[in-house]
């Protein structure tokens, strides 16, 4: 009898646990695209917060907002009386006591709503770093993991008429099996870092579309439109007024319509970043966008834009406004970074090491900058962890879905500096490559590696994963992490896939700007002269690299990274910027600028 009860109780507890875990893990939906073109109500602005560095809020169930019911009651939390934070915006840079927080902040926003018949309502987040649990009027509506991509929840029927309380738990603790994992060389800005919107739609709406030139073509668009809702079979029309172009198609029972059409497009390029207004109309919805048309390919050992080889003059950029010491997200932040890239002479920006905000990508496209967009698959990822493959796939979907209509994006970068010896690394990244190609076959798909050896002034680049990368993207750092072994002009490159274009995705070294004139041969001087010498030597070596299709210095601005603890020179900053965090150009900037002018 005793045993029977024990079994029943144990099973009951187990079922309960599974139930709680299941309920606790209602995942967010992948967001509809092009939020800017939708019927939105912004929930940006001041949100009240509870700071929860010890993680007590889950146990206390702060989302219930309990109030004392009788005179002897008390509740040990309240949003009332708490500080306010700006949304969007990272929490670390807004309150002194949050500067180094890697933990939880609970956010609360009240909003009014009046339900309208036959309308659906979605709650859309541009990004929350890293994990988000979202509660509406005391009920959990779901969770999302991943700090740099959008997600949404449908809240039709869950939202009340009148006042509603939205509570978000934002937790930026690092996870061993997260993307990125424990270790990374940038500042872990946490919180609701991008816009929050309510989006109202009709019952059936245009959820997604893909309108880009077919791979290799300069005049043929191949694409699709996808509806979401009850009335999935409709006629849809795609129009480009400037070209007097309009095409009709009918969606199938899954809501998909496939289209293919030709036109004499003025092609998008860095010299002429031409965008067309495009309108997609169904019976129940209209969405407009600005779309450019270009083709990007690897042909032999060349990168070819619109049919002609192009040299990629790039720079690495982190999503940080150096002057604000904060995560970048405003139009002003984006322009600051992109204008600095333009001034350096770039036609390409590598936005590292995670998808940057959507407006940044749009802004780059308008300015004629090609964009490299990257997943936060960085160094020591736990590829053998059973949860990681699903996380990889979700993040890939979210990144590609959001920006696949941005012709400025020419590269999906799926990983940075992962290691051949890491269990399941090759299998996981090969599968991810195939999934990416199935989602979008029009762009280059790249893995960045630093698998190399340097002997007798010969730099050997090898990694089996390069087979699956359209570019041999190499982070090399000769002259900084790896001392020169001979004259740079005599350095030989031996690349294990000799037919592919080689892109130097990172090189450089550190310098503290304004440091007194220092030696050119002493790294520990952190002198601008030492950094300048690295750049001079690199430029000299570039001439020897077979199939070189572009170079990308690490990086534009000095940026915050807490592992950089030399208090004389670094003080929490990675000093490999060509420009300091105060905007001073270092000597190496001029070497790069000169090189780009020549290319
Ligand atoms: C790298 C990483 C980059 C680092 C850089 C450095 O190889 O890709 O994220 O920050 O080196 O400064 O060491």
XYZ file of C-alpha atoms and ligand atoms in Angstrom:
612
model
C 0.000 0.000 0.000
C 2.778 2.318 1.062
C 4.630 1.475 -2.143
C 1.491 2.135 -4.207
C 1.109 5.616 -2.743
C 4.775 6.324 -3.254
C 4.505 5.347 -6.935
C 1.331 7.369 -7.451
C 2.815 10.385 -5.727
C 6.104 10.113 -7.630
C 4.277 9.776 -10.945
C 2.009 12.677 -10.039
C 4.972 14.882 -9.221
C 6.665 13.859 -12.449
C 3.613 14.561 -14.576
C 3.247 17.903 -12.775
C 6.873 18.764 -13.436
C 6.639 17.844 -17.097
C 3.469 19.942 -17.301
C 5.141 22.938 -15.661
C 8.173 22.586 -17.901
C 5.964 22.304 -20.940
C 3.808 25.296 -19.999
C 6.918 27.215 -19.035
C 8.360 26.613 -22.473
C 5.684 27.940 -24.778
C 7.957 29.375 -27.385
C 7.526 32.647 -29.144
C 6.517 32.665 -32.794
C 8.956 33.679 -35.488
C 8.011 37.261 -36.164
C 6.187 38.581 -39.213
C 8.543 40.644 -41.348
C 8.793 44.367 -42.026
C 7.222 45.644 -38.816
C 7.816 49.230 -39.952
C 5.178 48.777 -42.664
C 2.493 47.440 -40.311
C -0.295 48.940 -38.279
C 1.640 49.330 -35.042
C 1.279 50.907 -31.632
C 4.639 51.426 -30.042
C 5.199 50.232 -26.497
C 8.562 51.959 -26.367
C 9.176 54.495 -23.645
C 9.502 54.254 -19.898
C 8.951 50.848 -18.335
C 8.960 50.313 -14.568
C 11.409 47.699 -13.388
C 12.258 45.417 -10.499
C 15.972 44.671 -10.301
C 16.444 41.019 -9.472
C 20.149 40.181 -9.403
C 19.607 37.099 -7.217
C 16.770 35.719 -9.323
C 14.145 35.749 -6.548
C 11.364 37.017 -8.807
C 10.445 33.609 -10.215
C 9.923 32.154 -6.769
C 7.917 35.181 -5.669
C 5.973 35.134 -8.955
C 6.247 38.855 -9.465
C 4.142 38.691 -12.642
C 1.091 38.078 -10.455
C 1.424 41.536 -8.926
C -0.187 40.351 -5.714
C -1.669 42.947 -3.397
C -2.319 42.526 0.335
C -5.879 41.276 0.877
C -6.142 41.711 4.603
C -4.482 43.772 7.270
C -1.938 41.096 8.189
C -0.817 40.555 4.556
C 2.243 41.965 2.920
C 3.901 41.354 -0.438
C 7.659 41.484 -0.796
C 7.849 42.998 -4.229
C 6.221 45.780 -6.188
C 6.763 47.573 -9.447
C 5.288 50.637 -7.826
C 8.044 52.807 -6.462
C 10.645 51.135 -8.674
C 12.951 52.869 -11.102
C 12.094 53.316 -14.757
C 14.174 52.268 -17.725
C 13.943 53.320 -21.343
C 12.809 50.721 -23.829
C 14.497 50.124 -26.176
C 17.878 50.271 -24.518
C 20.194 47.984 -22.636
C 19.770 48.048 -18.860
C 23.494 48.115 -18.041
C 24.064 51.608 -19.371
C 20.978 53.143 -17.766
C 21.494 52.621 -14.042
C 24.809 52.685 -12.306
C 23.927 49.669 -10.164
C 23.241 47.636 -13.297
C 26.551 48.375 -15.007
C 27.908 44.857 -14.691
C 24.674 42.938 -14.179
C 24.394 39.560 -15.831
C 21.068 38.574 -14.379
C 17.405 39.453 -14.304
C 15.463 42.648 -14.636
C 11.655 42.481 -14.565
C 10.034 45.101 -16.793
C 6.446 46.287 -16.629
C 4.400 48.328 -19.079
C 0.723 49.183 -18.902
C -1.239 49.759 -22.080
C -4.833 50.344 -23.053
C -6.569 48.407 -25.737
C -10.030 48.214 -27.247
C -10.712 44.986 -29.108
C -12.016 45.378 -32.650
C -14.064 42.719 -34.386
C -12.172 40.540 -36.867
C -8.804 42.000 -35.952
C -5.818 40.068 -34.645
C -3.233 41.442 -32.275
C 0.440 40.547 -31.976
C 3.056 41.597 -29.474
C 6.370 42.028 -31.263
C 9.868 42.377 -29.766
C 12.803 43.510 -31.908
C 15.129 41.729 -29.445
C 15.582 40.964 -25.764
C 19.025 39.903 -24.574
C 19.283 37.034 -23.759
C 16.222 35.150 -22.543
C 12.730 36.580 -22.202
C 9.664 35.313 -20.357
C 6.585 37.303 -21.212
C 3.430 37.652 -19.065
C 0.196 39.384 -19.955
C -2.279 40.196 -17.186
C -0.707 37.628 -14.877
C -0.566 34.795 -17.446
C 2.576 33.575 -19.094
C 2.285 33.909 -22.850
C 5.647 32.454 -23.723
C 9.426 32.597 -23.818
C 12.185 33.362 -26.227
C 15.882 32.588 -26.199
C 18.432 34.524 -28.244
C 19.483 38.107 -27.756
C 19.545 39.555 -31.252
C 16.549 38.436 -33.268
C 12.862 39.378 -33.267
C 9.974 37.319 -31.956
C 6.264 37.742 -31.375
C 3.212 36.357 -29.603
C -0.327 36.451 -30.823
C -2.402 37.972 -28.051
C -5.779 38.133 -29.807
C -8.319 37.076 -27.182
C -5.738 37.368 -24.409
C -5.707 41.123 -24.307
C -8.440 42.828 -22.221
C -10.508 45.831 -23.127
C -9.106 48.701 -21.132
C -5.923 48.466 -19.130
C -3.471 45.606 -19.623
C -0.294 44.771 -17.741
C 2.646 43.420 -19.695
C 5.574 42.006 -17.713
C 8.830 40.817 -19.227
C 11.574 38.989 -17.438
C 14.809 39.811 -19.267
C 17.740 37.669 -18.217
C 21.193 38.150 -19.743
C 22.975 35.404 -17.819
C 25.327 33.413 -20.011
C 24.375 29.816 -20.719
C 26.866 27.075 -21.347
C 24.654 25.812 -24.163
C 23.609 29.285 -25.290
C 24.382 31.082 -28.546
C 26.847 32.614 -27.790
C 28.019 30.397 -24.921
C 30.019 31.383 -21.847
C 32.936 33.174 -23.414
C 32.888 36.115 -25.773
C 34.858 39.261 -26.336
C 32.179 41.942 -26.223
C 29.991 43.578 -23.600
C 26.934 41.588 -22.593
C 24.342 44.368 -22.781
C 21.115 42.957 -21.330
C 17.455 43.893 -21.416
C 14.824 44.920 -23.929
C 17.338 46.321 -26.361
C 15.094 46.874 -29.383
C 11.578 48.193 -30.153
C 8.405 46.695 -28.702
C 5.227 47.017 -30.756
C 1.641 45.919 -30.796
C 0.727 44.969 -34.354
C -2.884 44.828 -35.443
C -3.780 42.814 -38.533
C -6.817 41.556 -40.344
C -7.829 37.941 -39.802
C -5.689 37.028 -42.786
C -2.531 39.018 -43.385
C 0.707 38.986 -45.354
C 3.094 37.373 -42.923
C 6.196 37.004 -45.048
C 7.557 37.440 -48.545
C 10.782 36.978 -50.459
C 11.356 39.228 -53.448
C 14.919 39.176 -54.775
C 16.683 38.438 -58.033
C 17.160 34.791 -58.834
C 20.714 33.589 -58.258
C 22.908 34.692 -61.137
C 20.194 36.679 -62.901
C 20.251 40.432 -63.471
C 16.631 40.766 -64.535
C 14.510 37.936 -63.158
C 12.873 38.005 -59.753
C 11.964 34.699 -58.235
C 10.063 34.888 -55.003
C 7.025 34.159 -52.942
C 4.386 35.653 -50.657
C 2.969 33.912 -47.607
C -0.360 34.629 -45.949
C -1.360 33.781 -42.409
C -4.998 33.346 -41.373
C -8.229 31.577 -42.154
C -8.694 32.803 -45.714
C -5.489 31.416 -47.169
C -6.472 31.095 -50.813
C -6.494 34.571 -52.290
C -5.215 36.489 -55.206
C -2.132 38.594 -54.421
C -0.605 41.357 -56.468
C 2.964 42.580 -56.447
C 3.514 46.033 -57.839
C 6.539 48.221 -58.502
C 4.927 51.537 -59.521
C 8.144 53.125 -60.807
C 8.512 50.305 -63.334
C 4.798 50.152 -64.134
C 5.068 46.564 -63.096
C 2.321 44.497 -61.565
C 2.066 40.724 -61.250
C -0.788 38.623 -59.924
C -0.629 35.214 -58.324
C -2.906 32.991 -56.289
C -1.971 31.559 -52.936
C -2.375 27.822 -52.371
C -4.043 26.128 -49.399
C -0.904 26.825 -47.337
C -1.172 30.516 -48.159
C 1.890 30.451 -50.453
C 2.054 32.134 -53.840
C 5.159 31.767 -56.005
C 6.072 34.495 -58.471
C 8.635 35.001 -61.176
C 8.921 38.115 -63.334
C 11.391 40.041 -65.434
C 12.190 43.702 -65.685
C 15.021 45.999 -66.685
C 15.903 46.910 -63.114
C 18.440 49.575 -62.295
C 20.660 47.354 -60.213
C 21.618 48.165 -56.625
C 25.327 48.683 -56.071
C 27.554 50.618 -53.657
C 27.862 53.371 -56.315
C 24.137 53.463 -57.002
C 22.152 52.038 -54.100
C 18.883 52.131 -55.979
C 15.763 50.950 -54.130
C 12.268 50.607 -55.566
C 9.014 51.008 -53.733
C 7.250 47.668 -53.844
C 3.662 47.042 -52.812
C 2.196 43.626 -52.029
C -1.553 43.482 -51.873
C -3.937 40.696 -51.011
C -7.690 40.985 -50.565
C -7.159 41.444 -46.845
C -3.804 43.176 -46.449
C -1.274 45.547 -48.012
C 2.419 45.807 -47.174
C 4.954 48.056 -48.826
C 8.710 47.868 -48.799
C 11.723 49.381 -50.466
C 13.551 46.715 -52.378
C 16.750 46.712 -54.366
C 17.851 44.235 -56.983
C 21.371 42.934 -57.399
C 23.081 39.653 -57.935
C 25.902 38.304 -55.799
C 27.887 35.188 -56.598
C 31.184 33.476 -56.269
C 32.531 32.653 -59.714
C 35.749 30.711 -59.533
C 38.029 32.621 -57.210
C 36.113 35.932 -57.510
C 33.210 37.560 -55.735
C 30.957 38.909 -58.431
C 28.412 41.672 -57.925
C 25.978 42.281 -60.788
C 28.198 40.270 -63.098
C 31.492 42.061 -62.321
C 34.226 41.097 -59.855
C 34.335 43.314 -56.792
C 36.951 43.835 -54.092
C 35.351 43.844 -50.645
C 36.608 46.840 -48.675
C 35.206 46.039 -45.282
C 35.398 46.844 -41.615
C 34.185 44.961 -38.538
C 31.565 46.756 -36.455
C 30.081 45.887 -33.064
C 26.607 47.174 -32.249
C 27.839 49.643 -29.665
C 27.705 53.426 -29.640
C 31.188 54.254 -28.334
C 30.174 57.701 -27.115
C 27.193 56.431 -25.141
C 28.987 53.295 -23.938
C 25.752 51.490 -24.774
C 24.139 49.080 -27.221
C 23.433 50.925 -30.482
C 19.822 51.015 -31.669
C 18.730 54.513 -32.706
C 18.953 55.866 -36.248
C 21.623 58.231 -34.926
C 23.679 55.358 -33.450
C 23.438 53.429 -36.705
C 24.438 56.415 -38.824
C 27.399 57.177 -36.575
C 28.830 53.700 -37.138
C 28.033 53.460 -40.828
C 29.260 56.948 -41.695
C 32.556 56.116 -40.004
C 32.784 52.999 -42.192
C 32.103 55.092 -45.289
C 34.713 57.635 -44.299
C 37.273 54.852 -43.962
C 36.528 53.995 -47.591
C 34.446 50.841 -47.146
C 31.899 49.338 -49.495
C 31.092 46.496 -47.076
C 30.464 46.148 -43.344
C 30.847 42.994 -41.321
C 28.273 43.385 -38.555
C 29.702 41.170 -35.821
C 29.047 38.789 -34.028
C 25.236 38.630 -33.964
C 22.429 40.091 -36.079
C 22.378 43.865 -35.593
C 19.159 45.879 -35.410
C 16.964 45.908 -38.494
C 17.257 49.666 -39.054
C 21.039 49.343 -39.154
C 20.781 46.923 -42.061
C 18.271 49.150 -43.867
C 20.434 52.200 -43.298
C 23.543 50.447 -44.641
C 21.633 49.392 -47.736
C 20.486 52.981 -48.353
C 24.069 54.226 -47.983
C 25.426 51.726 -50.502
C 27.141 49.493 -47.995
C 26.992 45.767 -48.535
C 26.263 43.895 -45.316
C 27.607 40.743 -43.702
C 25.115 39.426 -41.170
C 26.288 36.903 -38.583
C 24.854 34.380 -36.131
C 26.230 34.474 -32.572
C 27.880 31.101 -33.102
C 31.153 32.115 -31.515
C 34.148 30.016 -30.517
C 33.281 27.428 -27.822
C 29.715 26.463 -28.707
C 28.480 23.192 -27.181
C 27.564 21.563 -30.470
C 27.098 18.168 -28.820
C 24.492 19.474 -26.374
C 21.095 18.048 -27.278
C 19.424 21.485 -27.236
C 21.936 23.304 -29.412
C 20.846 22.076 -32.886
C 17.342 23.408 -32.334
C 18.668 26.730 -31.047
C 20.886 27.031 -34.108
C 18.009 26.388 -36.442
C 15.650 28.796 -34.703
C 18.199 31.591 -34.710
C 19.052 30.970 -38.340
C 15.359 31.167 -39.275
C 14.917 34.351 -37.330
C 17.940 36.050 -38.881
C 17.234 35.045 -42.462
C 13.515 35.705 -42.253
C 13.952 39.263 -41.038
C 16.499 40.489 -43.588
C 16.164 38.297 -46.655
C 14.626 41.140 -48.681
C 17.555 43.435 -47.973
C 19.637 43.326 -51.135
C 22.425 45.028 -49.167
C 22.927 41.760 -47.273
C 25.277 39.668 -49.380
C 26.619 37.254 -46.742
C 25.000 35.045 -44.133
C 27.813 34.194 -41.768
C 26.932 31.121 -39.753
C 29.879 30.857 -37.383
C 33.028 32.552 -36.145
C 36.128 30.766 -34.894
C 34.714 27.378 -34.045
C 37.150 24.516 -33.774
C 37.470 21.308 -35.794
C 38.067 19.271 -32.601
C 34.839 20.332 -30.870
C 32.474 17.329 -30.734
C 29.689 17.507 -33.321
C 30.928 20.867 -34.639
C 31.333 19.809 -38.250
C 28.061 17.862 -38.398
C 26.058 20.673 -36.787
C 27.515 23.418 -38.974
C 27.233 21.428 -42.196
C 23.574 20.826 -41.424
C 23.109 24.503 -40.617
C 24.683 25.433 -43.950
C 22.257 23.192 -45.793
C 19.319 24.662 -43.900
C 20.487 28.166 -44.687
C 20.802 27.371 -48.382
C 17.299 25.911 -48.375
C 15.956 29.140 -46.849
C 17.916 31.400 -49.193
C 19.980 30.223 -52.123
C 20.747 33.733 -53.386
C 23.477 34.847 -50.971
C 26.932 33.733 -49.981
C 27.069 31.482 -46.937
C 30.233 31.744 -44.925
C 32.011 30.228 -41.917
C 34.853 32.237 -40.394
C 37.792 30.242 -39.134
C 41.123 30.708 -37.455
C 42.357 27.190 -38.068
C 45.865 27.800 -39.300
C 49.536 27.249 -38.714
C 52.496 29.490 -39.514
C 55.864 27.913 -40.288
C 58.909 29.336 -42.041
C 56.973 32.441 -42.976
C 54.310 30.313 -44.686
C 50.766 30.750 -43.443
C 48.787 27.533 -43.825
C 45.033 27.873 -43.809
C 43.043 24.694 -43.458
C 39.745 23.587 -41.982
C 37.439 20.906 -43.382
C 34.498 23.242 -42.853
C 35.782 25.592 -45.576
C 34.344 23.090 -48.024
C 30.942 24.412 -46.969
C 31.861 28.087 -46.996
C 31.593 30.245 -50.114
C 34.566 32.277 -48.955
C 37.765 31.247 -47.225
C 37.159 33.714 -44.410
C 40.256 33.892 -42.206
C 40.912 35.674 -38.916
C 44.688 35.869 -38.918
C 46.244 38.528 -36.585
C 49.813 38.166 -37.844
C 51.865 40.830 -36.100
C 49.729 40.764 -32.948
C 48.821 37.311 -31.607
C 51.278 35.680 -34.023
C 54.689 37.317 -34.477
C 56.000 37.733 -38.030
C 58.413 34.994 -39.090
C 60.040 36.903 -41.892
C 59.449 39.816 -44.171
C 55.736 40.445 -44.715
C 56.415 40.930 -48.395
C 57.778 37.359 -48.450
C 55.046 35.726 -46.391
C 53.522 32.883 -48.397
C 49.917 31.760 -48.164
C 49.028 28.127 -48.555
C 45.257 27.706 -48.595
C 43.746 24.229 -48.521
C 40.891 25.133 -50.895
C 42.891 26.964 -53.572
C 39.923 27.545 -55.881
C 37.885 29.725 -53.563
C 38.109 33.468 -52.893
C 39.983 34.395 -49.723
C 38.583 37.064 -47.432
C 40.628 38.318 -44.480
C 37.756 38.676 -42.033
C 39.934 39.865 -39.117
C 43.435 41.217 -38.613
C 44.902 44.047 -36.551
C 46.309 44.793 -33.142
C 45.812 47.033 -30.132
C 46.791 50.655 -29.553
C 45.738 53.198 -26.977
C 45.062 56.353 -28.860
C 47.019 59.404 -27.896
C 49.664 57.343 -26.102
C 53.020 59.092 -26.316
C 55.044 58.335 -29.439
C 55.927 54.692 -28.853
C 58.235 52.068 -30.284
C 57.218 50.352 -33.471
C 58.533 46.991 -32.248
C 57.033 46.554 -28.784
C 53.476 45.231 -28.515
C 53.283 45.967 -24.784
C 53.678 49.668 -25.495
C 50.105 49.706 -26.869
C 51.412 52.472 -29.085
C 49.719 53.734 -32.209
C 53.059 53.243 -33.940
C 53.083 49.515 -33.199
C 49.535 49.148 -34.521
C 50.406 51.261 -37.555
C 53.349 48.949 -38.283
C 51.062 45.907 -38.145
C 48.819 47.549 -40.727
C 51.715 48.543 -42.974
C 53.026 44.980 -42.842
C 49.608 43.489 -43.462
C 49.084 45.653 -46.523
C 52.453 44.516 -47.771
C 51.476 40.872 -47.257
C 48.012 41.211 -48.864
C 49.725 41.336 -52.253
C 50.896 37.727 -51.723
C 47.533 36.203 -50.831
C 46.175 34.175 -53.706
C 42.534 34.861 -54.626
C 42.242 37.729 -52.180
C 38.720 39.145 -52.605
C 38.626 41.523 -49.667
C 39.928 42.533 -46.274
C 38.203 43.514 -43.064
C 40.234 45.057 -40.213
C 39.334 44.277 -36.627
C 37.785 46.872 -36.083
C 36.207 50.286 -36.482
C 35.929 51.636 -32.910
C 37.504 50.550 -29.631
C 34.744 48.757 -27.756
C 33.927 47.550 -24.286
C 35.030 44.083 -23.317
C 35.482 43.234 -19.678
C 38.096 40.573 -20.230
C 40.517 43.278 -21.382
C 42.027 44.031 -18.016
C 45.300 45.818 -18.629
C 44.350 48.824 -16.543
C 46.994 51.086 -18.013
C 46.042 50.617 -21.631
C 42.798 48.700 -21.916
C 40.689 49.322 -18.853
C 37.782 47.197 -20.048
C 38.221 48.063 -23.729
C 39.346 46.024 -26.677
C 41.732 48.555 -28.203
C 41.956 47.135 -31.715
C 39.808 49.971 -33.046
C 41.039 52.165 -35.865
C 39.206 54.899 -33.975
C 39.148 55.347 -30.204
C 35.936 55.359 -28.175
C 36.252 59.147 -28.134
C 36.387 59.417 -31.901
C 40.148 59.952 -32.391
C 41.496 58.318 -35.514
C 44.601 56.267 -34.833
C 47.590 56.152 -37.162
C 46.535 52.759 -38.544
C 43.270 54.337 -39.764
C 45.232 56.316 -42.359
C 47.046 53.211 -43.608
C 43.736 51.446 -44.166
C 42.123 54.492 -45.724
C 45.023 54.800 -48.153
C 44.819 51.082 -49.014
C 41.072 51.270 -49.682
C 41.577 54.340 -51.890
C 44.017 52.333 -53.971
C 41.778 49.267 -54.325
C 38.858 37.358 -32.735
C 37.390 37.379 -32.538
C 36.937 38.741 -32.117
C 37.901 39.184 -31.041
C 39.254 39.456 -31.675
C 40.305 39.987 -30.705
O 39.400 36.530 -33.402
O 36.676 36.938 -33.642
O 35.633 38.685 -31.637
O 37.443 40.191 -30.340
O 39.690 38.229 -32.130
O 40.324 41.181 -30.455
O 41.066 39.200 -30.179
